[in-house]
Amino acid sequence: MATTRITTQLPPNIDPTKAPLAYGDRALPKLNRELNSTTLITRQRALMALCDVIHNAEHICTALKVGIVGSLRRLLSDTDPVVRMKTTEVLFIMAGHSVGRRAFLENYIIIPLARLFDDEIYDVRLNTHKAIQMSTQTPPGPEGVINARLIESLVNKLKIEEDDIREVILDTLHSCMFVDTDQALEASAMSVFTMLLSHDRSTIRCKAARDIMDLSFPLEGKRKACEESTIPSLVILLRDDNSEVRAKSAGALMVITITTDGKYKAINSKAIPGLVSLLSDAHSEARLNAIKAITTLAEAPSGRQALQEVTDKLQFIQDTDTSEAIVKAAKAAIKVITWRP
């Protein structure tokens, strides 16, 4: 005889970790109410659901209208680590859209978010730095970080943070130094970047060399690079196994050696053999940066003398390379090397 039995299992396709969404336009207002709930599990489930919903840029616009950003800002100081982790994840997803990046500045999210740089939970710190980095991808994001005076804190975190977070911080500083380098110079960023040139991870070496190039565009940055013994470390990386590292190191030397002091320090550090070896590199950026660095070194008499035998290689590059920029750079290099007073 058949009997009625009620199962204890949940219905299929139901995720118990996420809050059920209301239909249509009521979904985000309902989630916003749940974000402000005094019940911990309700806040957690709302954040889990919001992580999925907020990927759509249209939903971000709606979220701004119903006040979800204000709710997220309050949740950044929640005592529960899961709430803080999922809150920073939502903010990172939002920062991937232009309307979300604009909301960061309009709702003053950057400073409360930066307070989590010291959070004891690794995932919270990682999401925080990823959200900050994503917000600096387009103007006026970098200005927001600079105005918040966060550059010194970011530079100091490079000394102690985990490698994955270091990579994100280096990307953030790269975006910010396009706008302003003064705070980075005041925070002794050049010495920190130089320290990272010897890191085991190639991506960190590459990004450190790239940031040194960014920081060396102003005259004070070039002077710091000469004082911090940055040039010898860059010369070593000209023969790195990673092509991107070689390219960025040559680019940093290209900028630093614009000054007379930088020229002679690079020549004394045996930069010329390493740069010449890059003329046949398969990576076009490495070739281009090497040629431009050779051109600046050839402006010094001792550099010009040492580079006399390189003109044949440069002429071959000028005749055969498919890149218009490289051909133009090679032509300029030959002209400087063969110049006679």
Short mmCIF file of C-alpha atoms in Angstrom, two decimals:
data_model
loop_
_atom_site.label_atom_id
_atom_site.label_comp_id
_atom_site.label_asym_id
_atom_site.label_seq_id
_atom_site.Cartn_x
_atom_site.Cartn_y
_atom_site.Cartn_z
CA MET A 1 0.00 0.00 0.00
CA ALA A 2 1.36 3.41 -0.94
CA THR A 3 2.17 5.94 1.81
CA THR A 4 2.81 9.66 1.85
CA ARG A 5 6.44 10.47 2.68
CA ILE A 6 7.93 13.99 2.91
CA THR A 7 11.59 14.09 1.91
CA THR A 8 14.13 15.88 4.07
CA GLN A 9 16.20 16.88 1.04
CA LEU A 10 16.03 20.32 -0.54
CA PRO A 11 14.37 20.74 -3.94
CA PRO A 12 16.74 20.40 -6.92
CA ASN A 13 18.63 23.47 -8.20
CA ILE A 14 18.32 25.25 -4.88
CA ASP A 15 21.55 26.59 -3.33
CA PRO A 16 21.09 26.89 0.45
CA THR A 17 24.09 29.21 0.73
CA LYS A 18 22.42 31.94 -1.34
CA ALA A 19 19.40 34.07 -0.62
CA PRO A 20 16.48 33.39 -2.98
CA LEU A 21 15.99 36.26 -5.40
CA ALA A 22 12.72 38.15 -5.69
CA TYR A 23 11.24 38.48 -9.15
CA GLY A 24 12.31 41.27 -11.51
CA ASP A 25 12.80 44.76 -10.11
CA ARG A 26 12.24 43.60 -6.55
CA ALA A 27 15.38 41.43 -6.45
CA LEU A 28 17.96 44.07 -5.52
CA PRO A 29 15.80 46.00 -3.02
CA LYS A 30 15.16 42.70 -1.24
CA LEU A 31 18.89 41.89 -1.20
CA ASN A 32 19.63 45.36 0.14
CA ARG A 33 17.23 44.82 3.04
CA GLU A 34 18.88 41.47 3.77
CA LEU A 35 22.35 43.07 3.69
CA ASN A 36 21.24 45.25 6.59
CA SER A 37 19.75 42.36 8.56
CA THR A 38 20.88 41.76 12.14
CA THR A 39 21.00 38.01 11.41
CA LEU A 40 24.45 36.90 10.29
CA ILE A 41 23.34 34.04 8.02
CA THR A 42 20.95 36.39 6.23
CA ARG A 43 23.74 38.85 5.47
CA GLN A 44 26.01 36.05 4.28
CA ARG A 45 23.40 34.53 1.96
CA ALA A 46 22.52 37.95 0.54
CA LEU A 47 26.17 38.61 -0.28
CA MET A 48 26.51 35.19 -1.92
CA ALA A 49 23.56 35.94 -4.17
CA LEU A 50 24.75 39.48 -4.86
CA CYS A 51 28.11 38.17 -6.14
CA ASP A 52 26.24 36.44 -8.96
CA VAL A 53 23.74 39.20 -9.70
CA ILE A 54 26.18 42.11 -9.79
CA HIS A 55 28.15 40.79 -12.79
CA ASN A 56 25.54 42.43 -15.01
CA ALA A 57 26.26 46.16 -15.51
CA GLU A 58 22.52 46.91 -15.59
CA HIS A 59 22.18 45.42 -12.13
CA ILE A 60 25.01 47.66 -10.90
CA CYS A 61 23.03 50.72 -11.96
CA THR A 62 19.98 49.42 -10.12
CA ALA A 63 22.10 48.58 -7.08
CA LEU A 64 23.32 52.17 -6.95
CA LYS A 65 19.75 53.47 -7.04
CA VAL A 66 18.56 51.26 -4.15
CA GLY A 67 21.55 52.11 -1.94
CA ILE A 68 23.44 48.83 -2.00
CA VAL A 69 26.83 50.59 -2.15
CA GLY A 70 26.10 52.29 1.18
CA SER A 71 25.18 48.92 2.67
CA LEU A 72 28.41 47.38 1.36
CA ARG A 73 30.43 50.23 2.85
CA ARG A 74 28.97 49.48 6.27
CA LEU A 75 29.63 45.75 5.87
CA LEU A 76 33.36 46.41 5.32
CA SER A 77 33.63 46.79 9.10
CA ASP A 78 31.53 43.70 9.91
CA THR A 79 32.97 41.44 12.58
CA ASP A 80 32.39 38.28 10.53
CA PRO A 81 35.29 37.42 8.15
CA VAL A 82 32.97 35.76 5.58
CA VAL A 83 30.90 38.94 5.34
CA ARG A 84 34.03 41.06 4.85
CA MET A 85 35.41 38.63 2.25
CA LYS A 86 32.21 38.53 0.17
CA THR A 87 31.72 42.30 0.51
CA THR A 88 35.16 42.98 -0.94
CA GLU A 89 34.47 40.43 -3.66
CA VAL A 90 31.27 42.26 -4.65
CA LEU A 91 33.15 45.57 -4.73
CA PHE A 92 35.85 44.00 -6.91
CA ILE A 93 33.20 42.79 -9.38
CA MET A 94 31.57 46.23 -9.40
CA ALA A 95 34.92 47.92 -10.06
CA GLY A 96 35.17 45.89 -13.27
CA HIS A 97 32.52 48.19 -14.80
CA SER A 98 32.89 51.91 -15.45
CA VAL A 99 29.73 52.74 -13.54
CA GLY A 100 31.06 50.79 -10.56
CA ARG A 101 34.41 52.59 -10.65
CA ARG A 102 32.59 55.92 -10.66
CA ALA A 103 30.53 54.77 -7.68
CA PHE A 104 33.75 54.11 -5.75
CA LEU A 105 34.55 57.83 -5.81
CA GLU A 106 31.00 59.15 -5.47
CA ASN A 107 30.34 56.98 -2.40
CA TYR A 108 33.80 57.41 -0.84
CA ILE A 109 34.51 53.68 -0.84
CA ILE A 110 38.30 53.82 -1.25
CA ILE A 111 39.27 54.92 2.27
CA PRO A 112 36.99 52.44 4.17
CA LEU A 113 38.16 49.72 1.78
CA ALA A 114 41.81 50.59 2.44
CA ARG A 115 41.32 49.95 6.16
CA LEU A 116 41.17 46.25 5.27
CA PHE A 117 44.81 46.30 4.08
CA ASP A 118 45.62 45.03 7.59
CA ASP A 119 42.83 42.44 7.85
CA GLU A 120 43.96 39.12 9.32
CA ILE A 121 42.15 37.14 6.58
CA TYR A 122 44.21 36.67 3.41
CA ASP A 123 41.22 36.51 1.03
CA VAL A 124 39.85 39.76 2.43
CA ARG A 125 43.16 41.52 1.81
CA LEU A 126 43.47 40.03 -1.68
CA ASN A 127 39.94 41.08 -2.70
CA THR A 128 40.55 44.52 -1.22
CA HIS A 129 43.69 45.11 -3.26
CA LYS A 130 42.06 43.71 -6.39
CA ALA A 131 39.13 46.10 -5.96
CA ILE A 132 41.47 49.07 -5.45
CA GLN A 133 43.56 48.04 -8.47
CA MET A 134 40.49 47.62 -10.67
CA SER A 135 39.21 51.06 -9.65
CA THR A 136 42.45 52.65 -10.93
CA GLN A 137 42.12 51.26 -14.46
CA THR A 138 40.52 54.44 -15.80
CA PRO A 139 40.41 58.08 -14.68
CA PRO A 140 39.59 59.39 -12.17
CA GLY A 141 40.37 56.19 -10.23
CA PRO A 142 44.12 56.85 -9.78
CA GLU A 143 43.37 60.36 -8.55
CA GLY A 144 41.07 58.86 -5.90
CA VAL A 145 43.86 56.64 -4.56
CA ILE A 146 46.40 59.48 -4.69
CA ASN A 147 44.06 61.95 -2.95
CA ALA A 148 43.42 59.35 -0.25
CA ARG A 149 47.22 59.30 0.40
CA LEU A 150 47.39 55.52 0.01
CA ILE A 151 50.63 55.31 -2.01
CA GLU A 152 52.91 55.12 1.03
CA SER A 153 50.77 52.38 2.56
CA LEU A 154 50.82 50.40 -0.69
CA VAL A 155 54.61 50.70 -0.97
CA ASN A 156 55.04 49.50 2.60
CA LYS A 157 52.75 46.52 1.94
CA LEU A 158 55.09 45.43 -0.87
CA LYS A 159 57.69 44.61 1.78
CA ILE A 160 55.54 42.22 3.81
CA GLU A 161 52.59 40.95 1.76
CA GLU A 162 52.09 37.61 0.02
CA ASP A 163 53.29 37.35 -3.57
CA ASP A 164 49.84 37.34 -5.17
CA ILE A 165 48.94 40.55 -3.37
CA ARG A 166 52.31 42.08 -4.27
CA GLU A 167 51.51 41.64 -7.95
CA VAL A 168 48.20 43.44 -7.53
CA ILE A 169 49.85 46.29 -5.60
CA LEU A 170 52.49 46.71 -8.31
CA ASP A 171 49.69 47.05 -10.88
CA THR A 172 47.92 49.63 -8.70
CA LEU A 173 51.09 51.69 -8.33
CA HIS A 174 51.69 51.44 -12.08
CA SER A 175 48.33 53.10 -12.77
CA CYS A 176 48.83 55.74 -10.08
CA MET A 177 52.33 56.72 -11.19
CA PHE A 178 50.97 57.69 -14.59
CA VAL A 179 49.21 60.51 -12.74
CA ASP A 180 51.63 61.39 -9.96
CA THR A 181 55.03 60.07 -8.82
CA ASP A 182 55.70 62.40 -5.89
CA GLN A 183 54.08 60.23 -3.22
CA ALA A 184 55.90 57.13 -4.48
CA LEU A 185 59.25 58.93 -4.41
CA GLU A 186 58.58 60.21 -0.90
CA ALA A 187 57.72 56.66 0.22
CA SER A 188 61.12 55.34 -1.02
CA ALA A 189 59.38 53.20 -3.64
CA MET A 190 62.55 52.98 -5.74
CA SER A 191 64.39 50.99 -3.08
CA VAL A 192 61.40 48.64 -2.66
CA PHE A 193 61.09 48.09 -6.42
CA THR A 194 64.84 47.44 -6.61
CA MET A 195 64.54 44.81 -3.87
CA LEU A 196 61.82 43.03 -5.87
CA LEU A 197 64.03 42.79 -8.97
CA SER A 198 65.67 39.75 -7.40
CA HIS A 199 62.38 38.01 -6.57
CA ASP A 200 61.91 34.36 -7.54
CA ARG A 201 58.64 35.00 -9.39
CA SER A 202 59.16 36.35 -12.91
CA THR A 203 55.89 38.32 -12.94
CA ILE A 204 57.00 40.27 -9.88
CA ARG A 205 60.42 40.98 -11.42
CA CYS A 206 58.71 42.15 -14.59
CA LYS A 207 56.25 44.44 -12.82
CA ALA A 208 58.95 45.82 -10.52
CA ALA A 209 61.09 46.75 -13.56
CA ARG A 210 58.03 48.31 -15.22
CA ASP A 211 57.29 50.38 -12.11
CA ILE A 212 60.92 51.50 -11.93
CA MET A 213 60.53 52.80 -15.48
CA ASP A 214 57.35 54.66 -14.46
CA LEU A 215 59.05 56.15 -11.41
CA SER A 216 62.14 57.18 -13.40
CA PHE A 217 60.40 59.52 -15.83
CA PRO A 218 60.79 62.56 -13.55
CA LEU A 219 64.34 63.76 -12.91
CA GLU A 220 64.11 62.96 -9.20
CA GLY A 221 63.25 59.37 -10.08
CA LYS A 222 66.33 59.02 -12.28
CA ARG A 223 68.45 60.39 -9.44
CA LYS A 224 66.93 57.91 -6.98
CA ALA A 225 67.64 55.04 -9.38
CA CYS A 226 71.31 56.02 -9.47
CA GLU A 227 71.48 56.36 -5.69
CA GLU A 228 69.72 53.07 -4.90
CA SER A 229 72.01 50.89 -7.07
CA THR A 230 69.02 50.06 -9.23
CA ILE A 231 71.03 50.01 -12.46
CA PRO A 232 73.22 46.95 -11.65
CA SER A 233 70.11 44.94 -10.77
CA LEU A 234 68.46 45.92 -14.06
CA VAL A 235 71.60 44.99 -16.01
CA ILE A 236 71.45 41.48 -14.54
CA LEU A 237 67.83 41.13 -15.69
CA LEU A 238 68.80 41.89 -19.30
CA ARG A 239 69.72 38.21 -19.51
CA ASP A 240 66.66 36.93 -17.63
CA ASP A 241 64.92 33.79 -18.91
CA ASN A 242 61.61 35.65 -19.21
CA SER A 243 61.25 37.87 -22.28
CA GLU A 244 58.91 40.32 -20.56
CA VAL A 245 61.43 40.82 -17.76
CA ARG A 246 64.16 41.54 -20.31
CA ALA A 247 61.94 44.02 -22.14
CA LYS A 248 60.88 45.95 -19.03
CA SER A 249 64.45 46.03 -17.68
CA ALA A 250 65.72 47.46 -20.95
CA GLY A 251 62.88 50.00 -20.84
CA ALA A 252 63.83 51.09 -17.32
CA LEU A 253 67.47 51.52 -18.38
CA MET A 254 66.31 53.45 -21.43
CA VAL A 255 64.64 56.03 -19.16
CA ILE A 256 67.29 56.18 -16.42
CA THR A 257 70.19 56.65 -18.86
CA ILE A 258 68.78 59.92 -20.20
CA THR A 259 70.82 61.69 -17.52
CA THR A 260 74.60 61.88 -17.66
CA ASP A 261 74.97 60.18 -14.29
CA GLY A 262 72.68 57.37 -15.42
CA LYS A 263 74.67 56.89 -18.64
CA TYR A 264 78.00 56.42 -16.90
CA LYS A 265 76.59 54.24 -14.13
CA ALA A 266 75.04 51.96 -16.75
CA ILE A 267 78.27 51.82 -18.78
CA ASN A 268 80.29 51.04 -15.64
CA SER A 269 77.75 48.33 -14.75
CA LYS A 270 78.44 46.58 -18.10
CA ALA A 271 75.01 47.35 -19.50
CA ILE A 272 76.20 47.56 -23.11
CA PRO A 273 76.88 43.80 -23.65
CA GLY A 274 73.46 42.93 -22.23
CA LEU A 275 71.70 45.51 -24.38
CA VAL A 276 73.56 44.37 -27.51
CA SER A 277 72.45 40.79 -26.86
CA LEU A 278 68.82 41.98 -26.92
CA LEU A 279 69.17 43.24 -30.49
CA SER A 280 68.48 39.69 -31.67
CA ASP A 281 65.75 39.01 -29.08
CA ALA A 282 62.53 37.49 -30.41
CA HIS A 283 60.49 39.91 -28.28
CA SER A 284 59.91 43.12 -30.26
CA GLU A 285 59.53 45.29 -27.14
CA ALA A 286 62.88 44.05 -25.84
CA ARG A 287 64.56 44.93 -29.15
CA LEU A 288 62.98 48.37 -29.28
CA ASN A 289 63.86 49.27 -25.69
CA ALA A 290 67.40 47.94 -26.11
CA ILE A 291 67.97 50.07 -29.23
CA LYS A 292 66.68 53.17 -27.48
CA ALA A 293 68.87 52.48 -24.42
CA ILE A 294 71.87 51.97 -26.72
CA THR A 295 71.09 55.34 -28.32
CA THR A 296 71.18 57.15 -24.98
CA LEU A 297 74.42 55.41 -23.95
CA ALA A 298 76.01 56.35 -27.28
CA GLU A 299 75.61 60.01 -26.33
CA ALA A 300 78.47 59.51 -23.86
CA PRO A 301 81.93 59.40 -25.48
CA SER A 302 82.93 56.13 -23.80
CA GLY A 303 79.60 54.57 -24.76
CA ARG A 304 79.90 55.73 -28.36
CA GLN A 305 83.37 54.20 -28.59
CA ALA A 306 82.21 50.88 -27.14
CA LEU A 307 79.28 50.72 -29.57
CA GLN A 308 81.18 51.26 -32.81
CA GLU A 309 81.03 47.57 -33.70
CA VAL A 310 77.27 47.46 -33.21
CA THR A 311 76.42 49.60 -36.23
CA ASP A 312 76.38 46.58 -38.58
CA LYS A 313 73.77 44.85 -36.41
CA LEU A 314 71.71 48.02 -36.25
CA GLN A 315 71.93 48.45 -40.01
CA PHE A 316 70.73 44.88 -40.48
CA ILE A 317 67.79 45.57 -38.17
CA GLN A 318 66.98 48.75 -40.08
CA ASP A 319 66.96 46.83 -43.37
CA THR A 320 65.06 43.72 -42.26
CA ASP A 321 62.85 44.39 -39.22
CA THR A 322 59.13 44.50 -39.91
CA SER A 323 58.37 46.97 -37.10
CA GLU A 324 58.32 50.59 -38.21
CA ALA A 325 59.12 51.79 -34.67
CA ILE A 326 62.18 49.52 -34.43
CA VAL A 327 63.43 50.60 -37.87
CA LYS A 328 63.10 54.26 -36.88
CA ALA A 329 64.89 53.64 -33.55
CA ALA A 330 67.73 51.76 -35.29
CA LYS A 331 68.20 54.62 -37.74
CA ALA A 332 68.44 57.11 -34.87
CA ALA A 333 70.90 54.87 -33.00
CA ILE A 334 73.21 54.60 -36.02
CA LYS A 335 73.15 58.37 -36.41
CA VAL A 336 74.19 58.92 -32.78
CA ILE A 337 76.89 56.22 -32.78
CA THR A 338 78.48 57.43 -36.01
CA TRP A 339 78.35 61.11 -35.05
CA ARG A 340 81.68 62.89 -34.98
CA PRO A 341 82.35 66.24 -33.28
#
